[in-house]
XYZ file of C-alpha atoms in Angstrom:
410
model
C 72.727 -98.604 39.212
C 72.976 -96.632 36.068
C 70.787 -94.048 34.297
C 68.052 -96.084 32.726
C 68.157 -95.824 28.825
C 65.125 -93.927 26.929
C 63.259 -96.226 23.962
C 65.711 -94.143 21.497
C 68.519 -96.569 21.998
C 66.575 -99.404 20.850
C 66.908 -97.876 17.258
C 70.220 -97.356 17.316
C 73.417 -99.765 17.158
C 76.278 -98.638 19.753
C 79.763 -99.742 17.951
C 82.876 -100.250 19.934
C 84.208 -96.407 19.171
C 80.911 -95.698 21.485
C 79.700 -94.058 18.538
C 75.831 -94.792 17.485
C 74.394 -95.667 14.048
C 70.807 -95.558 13.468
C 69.533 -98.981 12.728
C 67.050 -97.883 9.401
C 69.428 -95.394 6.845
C 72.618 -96.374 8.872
C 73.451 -92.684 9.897
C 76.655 -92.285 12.677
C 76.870 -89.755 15.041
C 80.873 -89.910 17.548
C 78.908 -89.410 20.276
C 75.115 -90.838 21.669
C 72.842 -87.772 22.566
C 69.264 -88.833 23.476
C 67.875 -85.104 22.249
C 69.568 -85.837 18.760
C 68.747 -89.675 18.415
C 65.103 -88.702 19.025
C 65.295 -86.181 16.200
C 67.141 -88.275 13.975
C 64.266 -90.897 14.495
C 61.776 -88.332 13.592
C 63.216 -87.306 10.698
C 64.568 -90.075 9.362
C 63.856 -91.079 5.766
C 63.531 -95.251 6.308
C 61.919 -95.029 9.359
C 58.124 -96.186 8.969
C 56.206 -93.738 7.880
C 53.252 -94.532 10.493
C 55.557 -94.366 13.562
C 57.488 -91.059 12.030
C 53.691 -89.243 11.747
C 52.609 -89.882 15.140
C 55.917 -88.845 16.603
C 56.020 -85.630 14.735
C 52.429 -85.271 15.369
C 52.403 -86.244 18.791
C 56.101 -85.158 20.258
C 54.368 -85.282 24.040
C 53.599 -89.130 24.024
C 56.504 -89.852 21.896
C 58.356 -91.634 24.367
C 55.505 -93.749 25.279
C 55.210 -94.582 21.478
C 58.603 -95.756 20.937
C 58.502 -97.826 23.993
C 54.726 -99.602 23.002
C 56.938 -100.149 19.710
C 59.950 -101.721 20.806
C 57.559 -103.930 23.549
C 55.000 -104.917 20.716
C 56.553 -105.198 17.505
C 59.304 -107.907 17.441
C 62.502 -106.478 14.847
C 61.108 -103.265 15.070
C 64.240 -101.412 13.582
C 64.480 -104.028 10.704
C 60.392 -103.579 9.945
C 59.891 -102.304 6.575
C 57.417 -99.643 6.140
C 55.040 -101.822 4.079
C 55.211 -104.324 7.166
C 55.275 -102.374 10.009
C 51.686 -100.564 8.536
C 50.478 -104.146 8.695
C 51.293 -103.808 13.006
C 50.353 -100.133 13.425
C 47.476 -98.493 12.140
C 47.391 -94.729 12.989
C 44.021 -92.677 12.798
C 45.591 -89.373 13.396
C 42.720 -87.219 11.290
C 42.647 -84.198 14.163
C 44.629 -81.589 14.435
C 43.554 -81.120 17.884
C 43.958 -82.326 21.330
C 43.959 -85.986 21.674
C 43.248 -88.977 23.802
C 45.535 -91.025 22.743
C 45.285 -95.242 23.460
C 48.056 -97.594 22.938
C 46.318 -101.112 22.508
C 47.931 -104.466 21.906
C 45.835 -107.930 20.612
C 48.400 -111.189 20.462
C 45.273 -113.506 18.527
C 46.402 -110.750 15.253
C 49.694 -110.152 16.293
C 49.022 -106.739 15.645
C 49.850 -103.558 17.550
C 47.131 -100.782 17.689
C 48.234 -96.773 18.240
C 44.917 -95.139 17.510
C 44.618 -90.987 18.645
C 40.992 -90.374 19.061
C 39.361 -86.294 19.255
C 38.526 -85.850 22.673
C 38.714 -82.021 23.366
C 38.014 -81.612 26.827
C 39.620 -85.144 27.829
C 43.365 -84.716 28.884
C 45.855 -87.777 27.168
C 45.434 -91.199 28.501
C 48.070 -94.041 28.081
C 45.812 -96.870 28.164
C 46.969 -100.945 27.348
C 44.616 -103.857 26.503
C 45.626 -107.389 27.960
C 46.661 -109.777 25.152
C 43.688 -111.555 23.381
C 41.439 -108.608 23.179
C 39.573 -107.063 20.144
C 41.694 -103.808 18.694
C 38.441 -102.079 18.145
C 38.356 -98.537 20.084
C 35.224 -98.240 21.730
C 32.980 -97.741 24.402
C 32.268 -101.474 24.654
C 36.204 -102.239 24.891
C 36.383 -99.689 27.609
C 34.387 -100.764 29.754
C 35.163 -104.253 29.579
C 37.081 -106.225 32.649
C 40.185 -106.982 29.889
C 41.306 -103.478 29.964
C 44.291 -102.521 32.801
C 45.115 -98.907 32.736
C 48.815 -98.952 33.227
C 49.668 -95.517 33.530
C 47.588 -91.959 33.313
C 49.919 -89.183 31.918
C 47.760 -85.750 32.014
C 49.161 -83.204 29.049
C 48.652 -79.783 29.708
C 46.787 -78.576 26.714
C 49.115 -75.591 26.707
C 51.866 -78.049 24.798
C 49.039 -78.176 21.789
C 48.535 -74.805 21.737
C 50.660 -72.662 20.381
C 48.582 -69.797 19.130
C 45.328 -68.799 19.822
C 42.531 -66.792 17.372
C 39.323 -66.693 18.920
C 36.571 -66.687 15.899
C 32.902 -66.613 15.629
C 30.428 -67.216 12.624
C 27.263 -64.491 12.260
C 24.642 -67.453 13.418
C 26.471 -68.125 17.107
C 27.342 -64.456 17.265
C 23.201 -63.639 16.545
C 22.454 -66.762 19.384
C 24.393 -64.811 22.164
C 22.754 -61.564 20.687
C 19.652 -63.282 21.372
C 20.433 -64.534 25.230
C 21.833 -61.155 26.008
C 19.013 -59.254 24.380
C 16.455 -61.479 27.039
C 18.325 -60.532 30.317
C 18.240 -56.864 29.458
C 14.621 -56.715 28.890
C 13.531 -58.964 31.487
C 15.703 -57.159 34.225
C 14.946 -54.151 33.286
C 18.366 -52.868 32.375
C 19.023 -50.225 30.267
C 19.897 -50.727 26.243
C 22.796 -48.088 26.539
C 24.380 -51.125 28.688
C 25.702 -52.322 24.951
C 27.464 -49.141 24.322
C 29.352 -48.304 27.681
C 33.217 -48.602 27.251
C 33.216 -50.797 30.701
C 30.778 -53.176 29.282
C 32.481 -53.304 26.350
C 35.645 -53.829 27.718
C 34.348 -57.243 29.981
C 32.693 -58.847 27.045
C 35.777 -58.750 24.679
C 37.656 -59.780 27.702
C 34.871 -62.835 27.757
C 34.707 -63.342 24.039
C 36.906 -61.112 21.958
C 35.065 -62.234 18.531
C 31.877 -61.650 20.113
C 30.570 -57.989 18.346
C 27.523 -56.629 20.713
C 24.162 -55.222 19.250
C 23.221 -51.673 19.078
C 20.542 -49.863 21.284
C 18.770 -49.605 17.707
C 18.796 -53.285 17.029
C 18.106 -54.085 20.661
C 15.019 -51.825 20.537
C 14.035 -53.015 17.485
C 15.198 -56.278 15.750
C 15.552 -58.065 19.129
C 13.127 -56.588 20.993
C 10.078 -57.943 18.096
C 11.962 -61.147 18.017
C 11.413 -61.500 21.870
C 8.109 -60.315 22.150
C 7.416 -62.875 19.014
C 8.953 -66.001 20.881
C 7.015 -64.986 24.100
C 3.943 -64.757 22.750
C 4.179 -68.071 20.838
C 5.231 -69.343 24.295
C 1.843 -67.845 26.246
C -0.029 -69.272 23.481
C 1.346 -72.556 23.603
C 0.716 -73.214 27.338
C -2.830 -71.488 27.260
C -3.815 -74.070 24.173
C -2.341 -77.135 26.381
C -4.716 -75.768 29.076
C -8.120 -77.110 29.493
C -9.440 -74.677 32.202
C -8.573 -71.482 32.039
C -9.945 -67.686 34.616
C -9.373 -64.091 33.209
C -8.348 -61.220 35.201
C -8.876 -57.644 34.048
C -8.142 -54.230 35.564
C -8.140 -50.654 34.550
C -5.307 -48.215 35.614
C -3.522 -45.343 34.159
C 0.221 -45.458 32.894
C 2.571 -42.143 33.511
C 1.556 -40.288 30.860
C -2.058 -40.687 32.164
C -3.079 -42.959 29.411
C -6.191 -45.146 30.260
C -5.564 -49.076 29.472
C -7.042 -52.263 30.945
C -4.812 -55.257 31.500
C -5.852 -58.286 31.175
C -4.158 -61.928 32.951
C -4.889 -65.324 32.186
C -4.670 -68.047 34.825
C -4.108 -71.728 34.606
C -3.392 -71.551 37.522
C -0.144 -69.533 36.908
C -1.097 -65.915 35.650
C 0.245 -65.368 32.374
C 0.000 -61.355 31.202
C -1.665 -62.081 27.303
C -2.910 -58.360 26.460
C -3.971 -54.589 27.171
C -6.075 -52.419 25.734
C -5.126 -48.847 25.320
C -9.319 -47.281 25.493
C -7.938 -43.961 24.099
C -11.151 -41.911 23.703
C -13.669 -44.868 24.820
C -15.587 -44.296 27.946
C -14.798 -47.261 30.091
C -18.859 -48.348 30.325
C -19.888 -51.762 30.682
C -21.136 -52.670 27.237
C -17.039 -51.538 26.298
C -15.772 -53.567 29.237
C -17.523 -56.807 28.115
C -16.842 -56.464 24.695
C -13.123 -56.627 25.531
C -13.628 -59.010 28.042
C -15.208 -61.505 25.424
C -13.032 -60.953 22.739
C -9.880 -61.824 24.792
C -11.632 -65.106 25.877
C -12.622 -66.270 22.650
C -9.213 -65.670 21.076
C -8.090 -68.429 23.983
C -11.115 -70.518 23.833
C -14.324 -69.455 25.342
C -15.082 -72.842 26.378
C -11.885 -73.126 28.871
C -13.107 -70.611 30.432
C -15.155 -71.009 34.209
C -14.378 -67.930 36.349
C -13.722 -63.935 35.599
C -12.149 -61.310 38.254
C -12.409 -57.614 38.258
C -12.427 -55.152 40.851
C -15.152 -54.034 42.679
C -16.126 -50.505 40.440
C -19.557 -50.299 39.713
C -18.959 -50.486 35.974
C -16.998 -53.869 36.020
C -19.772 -55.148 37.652
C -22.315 -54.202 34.959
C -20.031 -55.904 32.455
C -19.867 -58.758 34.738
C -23.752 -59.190 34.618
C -23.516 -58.804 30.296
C -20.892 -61.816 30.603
C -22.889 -63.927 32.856
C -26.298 -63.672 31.234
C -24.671 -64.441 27.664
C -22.073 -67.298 29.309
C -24.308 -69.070 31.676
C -21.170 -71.394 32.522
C -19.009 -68.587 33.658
C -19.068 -67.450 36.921
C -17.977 -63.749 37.969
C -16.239 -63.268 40.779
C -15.033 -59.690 42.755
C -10.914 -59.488 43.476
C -10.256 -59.969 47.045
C -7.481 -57.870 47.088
C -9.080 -54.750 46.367
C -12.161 -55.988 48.703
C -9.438 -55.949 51.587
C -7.983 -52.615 50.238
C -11.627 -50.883 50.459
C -11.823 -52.519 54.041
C -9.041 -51.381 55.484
C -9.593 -47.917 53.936
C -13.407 -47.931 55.695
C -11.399 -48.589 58.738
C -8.701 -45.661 58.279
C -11.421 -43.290 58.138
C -12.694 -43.900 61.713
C -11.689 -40.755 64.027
C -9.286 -42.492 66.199
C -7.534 -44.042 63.735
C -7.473 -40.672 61.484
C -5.886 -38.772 64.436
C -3.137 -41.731 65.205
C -2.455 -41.704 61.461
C -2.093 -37.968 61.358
C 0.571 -37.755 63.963
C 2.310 -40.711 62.567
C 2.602 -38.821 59.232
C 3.779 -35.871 61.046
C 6.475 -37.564 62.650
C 7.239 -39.109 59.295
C 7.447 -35.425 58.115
C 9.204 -33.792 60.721
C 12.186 -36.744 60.780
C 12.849 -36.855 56.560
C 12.759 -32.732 56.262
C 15.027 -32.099 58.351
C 18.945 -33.293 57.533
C 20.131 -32.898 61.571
C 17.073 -34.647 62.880
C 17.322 -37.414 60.272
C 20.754 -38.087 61.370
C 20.115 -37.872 64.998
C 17.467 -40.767 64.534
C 20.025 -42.874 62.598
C 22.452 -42.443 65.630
C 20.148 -43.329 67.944
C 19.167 -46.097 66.183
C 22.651 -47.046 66.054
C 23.515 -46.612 69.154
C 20.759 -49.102 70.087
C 21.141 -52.051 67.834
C 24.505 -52.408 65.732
C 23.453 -55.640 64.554
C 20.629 -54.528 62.673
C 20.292 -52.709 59.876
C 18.822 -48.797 60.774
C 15.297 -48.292 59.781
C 13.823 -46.260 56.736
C 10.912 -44.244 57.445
C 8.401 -43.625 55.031
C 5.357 -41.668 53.845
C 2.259 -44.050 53.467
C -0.027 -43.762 50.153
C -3.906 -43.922 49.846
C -3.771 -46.781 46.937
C -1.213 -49.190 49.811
C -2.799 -50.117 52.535
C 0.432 -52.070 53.448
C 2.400 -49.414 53.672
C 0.627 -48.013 57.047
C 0.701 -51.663 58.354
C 4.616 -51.230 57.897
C 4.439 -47.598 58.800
C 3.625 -48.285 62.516
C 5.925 -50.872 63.688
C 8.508 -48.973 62.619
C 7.449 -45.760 64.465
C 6.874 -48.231 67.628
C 10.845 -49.664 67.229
């Protein structure tokens, strides 16, 4: 059995010499060569204008276009151009990637190329049955009519022959944005943006993509954040119909005095601190806070208060309570179990077990030799697990002696 012949020949008229002559301007080559009878047919300047765009657009389903052609329209190499635009209407308005259909309808007579934008889709050689609509859509898809003969999967490589990666200032400013939110709510550092390494992987990601500077991260980005996050708090504190405050005082690194305060609902949600510079922190000052940060949330949401045990927070409890007769204050339980167990660390036994515990604490992380004798041992012991960390307990953690002496007993 010979070589099956490609859809070219159909355009073509073989003469006795075995020389070929193209059936539209009548052009002879001596000798048939598939490679040039496909060009010719490209090029030529009485083939039909629609077929000639979509097989210089579209030279990877060209074959499959001549063949629809020669199968659908009868005296396909004697069809005028005016004519054979009456068969073959071509929407070929993209310059990009394609799904292209090949669709057939006997009821018109008509054939029906149509190359539809689908960037993500690879090329699909699809045919309708005979007596079907030659409208592309969703409806025609999924109808029962449709038989997919064949599935031929393009590499989008073949449409892409050069590549310039480009970004406009607004989608540039949106990944500005996203990056600008996982710095400051891990914690990383803003001289991340500026680190050759860093810089290097993101142009590797995105080469278009310009990063902020630590100035406009500090500034510009970091108000924009603190803007949207705000708006956000608000937002799900106003949907809220009962709401509980929180408060505590504490002292930042540089021994600055400030009171935080939480809303609840019942997720905590951080809304504001107060920085009480040269104020005393009395309890007329502490409910005067207190009440302003509930009425700029609604004072009516508002059924419960929590504060640590001091004796001042107390008093401003009692101001709160006799002007709010709805509001009930309540002590934090946390620090209640914090000022128990500390009651109960200042018995004598447990003061003398603690000491030596700290000593041995000591003794083990001042000393280089001994500290790697006990990681040896511990090796020794129990590969599987990871070796223990020893260390010092603090008199504002309770936990930490409750994790303290297990790991002494290991």
């Amino acid at each position: 059995m010979g070589k099956k012949k490609g859809p070219a020949w159909n355009f073509f008229n073989v003469k006795k010499d075995k020389s070929i002559q193209c059936k539209y301007c009548n052009t002879e080559y001596k000798h048939a060569n598939v490679n040039k009878m496909d060009k010719h047919i490209k090029k030529c300047f009485k083939c039909p204008a629609g077929l000639k765009k979509v097989l210089n657009k579209y030279a990877k389903v060209a074959m499959q276009v001549m063949q629809f052609c020669c199968k659908e329209i009868p005296n396909m190499a004697t069809t005028s151009n005016l004519e054979f635009e009456e068969h073959l209407r071509i929407d070929v308005d993209t310059d990009e990637p394609c799904q292209t259909s090949l669709m057939s309808s006997t009821s018109q007579n008509n054939a029906t190329i149509s190359v539809t934008k689908s960037s993500y889709s690879p090329s699909l050689l699809e045919t309708v049955r005979p007596g079907t609509s030659t409208n592309f859509s969703s409806e025609m898809s999924s109808s029962s009519n449709i038989t997919r003969l064949s599935k031929s999967r393009i590499d989008s490589s073949t449409f892409l022959t050069a590549f310039v990666d480009r970004m406009d200032e607004t989608s540039n400013e949106v990944l500005n944005q996203h990056l600008a939110k996982a710095i400051f709510v891990s914690g990383s550092p803003f001289s991340l943006v500026e680190h050759p390494l860093w810089i290097e992987f993101f142009k590797k990601i995105r080469p278009s993509y310009c990063l902020p500077s630590r100035f406009r991260l500090a500034s510009t980005h970091l108000d924009a954040q603190y803007s949207e996050m705000q708006c956000e708090v608000k937002r799900q504190l106003s949907e809220s119909k009962h709401l509980h405050l929180q408060c505590d005082g504490w002292s930042n690194i540089r021994n600055e005095s400030i009171i935080n305060f939480v809303i609840s609902k019942p997720e905590p949600l951080f809304v504001d601190f107060v920085m009480s510079k040269e104020n005393r922190h009395e309890a007329s000052y502490l409910a005067q806070q207190i009440e302003k940060v509930m009425k700029d949330h609604g004072l009516e949401k508002f059924f419960v208060i929590i504060g640590d045990n001091a004796a001042n927070m107390r008093a401003a409890f009692r101001f709160i309570k006799e002007k709010y007769q709805s509001i009930v204050p309540l002590g934090c339980l946390s620090h209640l179990l914090h000022l128990l167990c500390n009651d109960i660390l200042h018995c004598k036994s447990i003061q003398t077990f603690l000491s030596h515990a700290t000593e041995i604490v000591k003794t083990i992380k001042r000393s280089h030799l001994v500290q790697a004798i006990f990681m040896r041992i511990q090796n020794q012991e129990d590969k599987k697990s990871a070796a223990i960390s020893l260390k010092l307990p603090v008199k504002t953690r309770w936990g930490k002696l409750f994790a303290l002496f297990p790991k002494l007993k290991s």
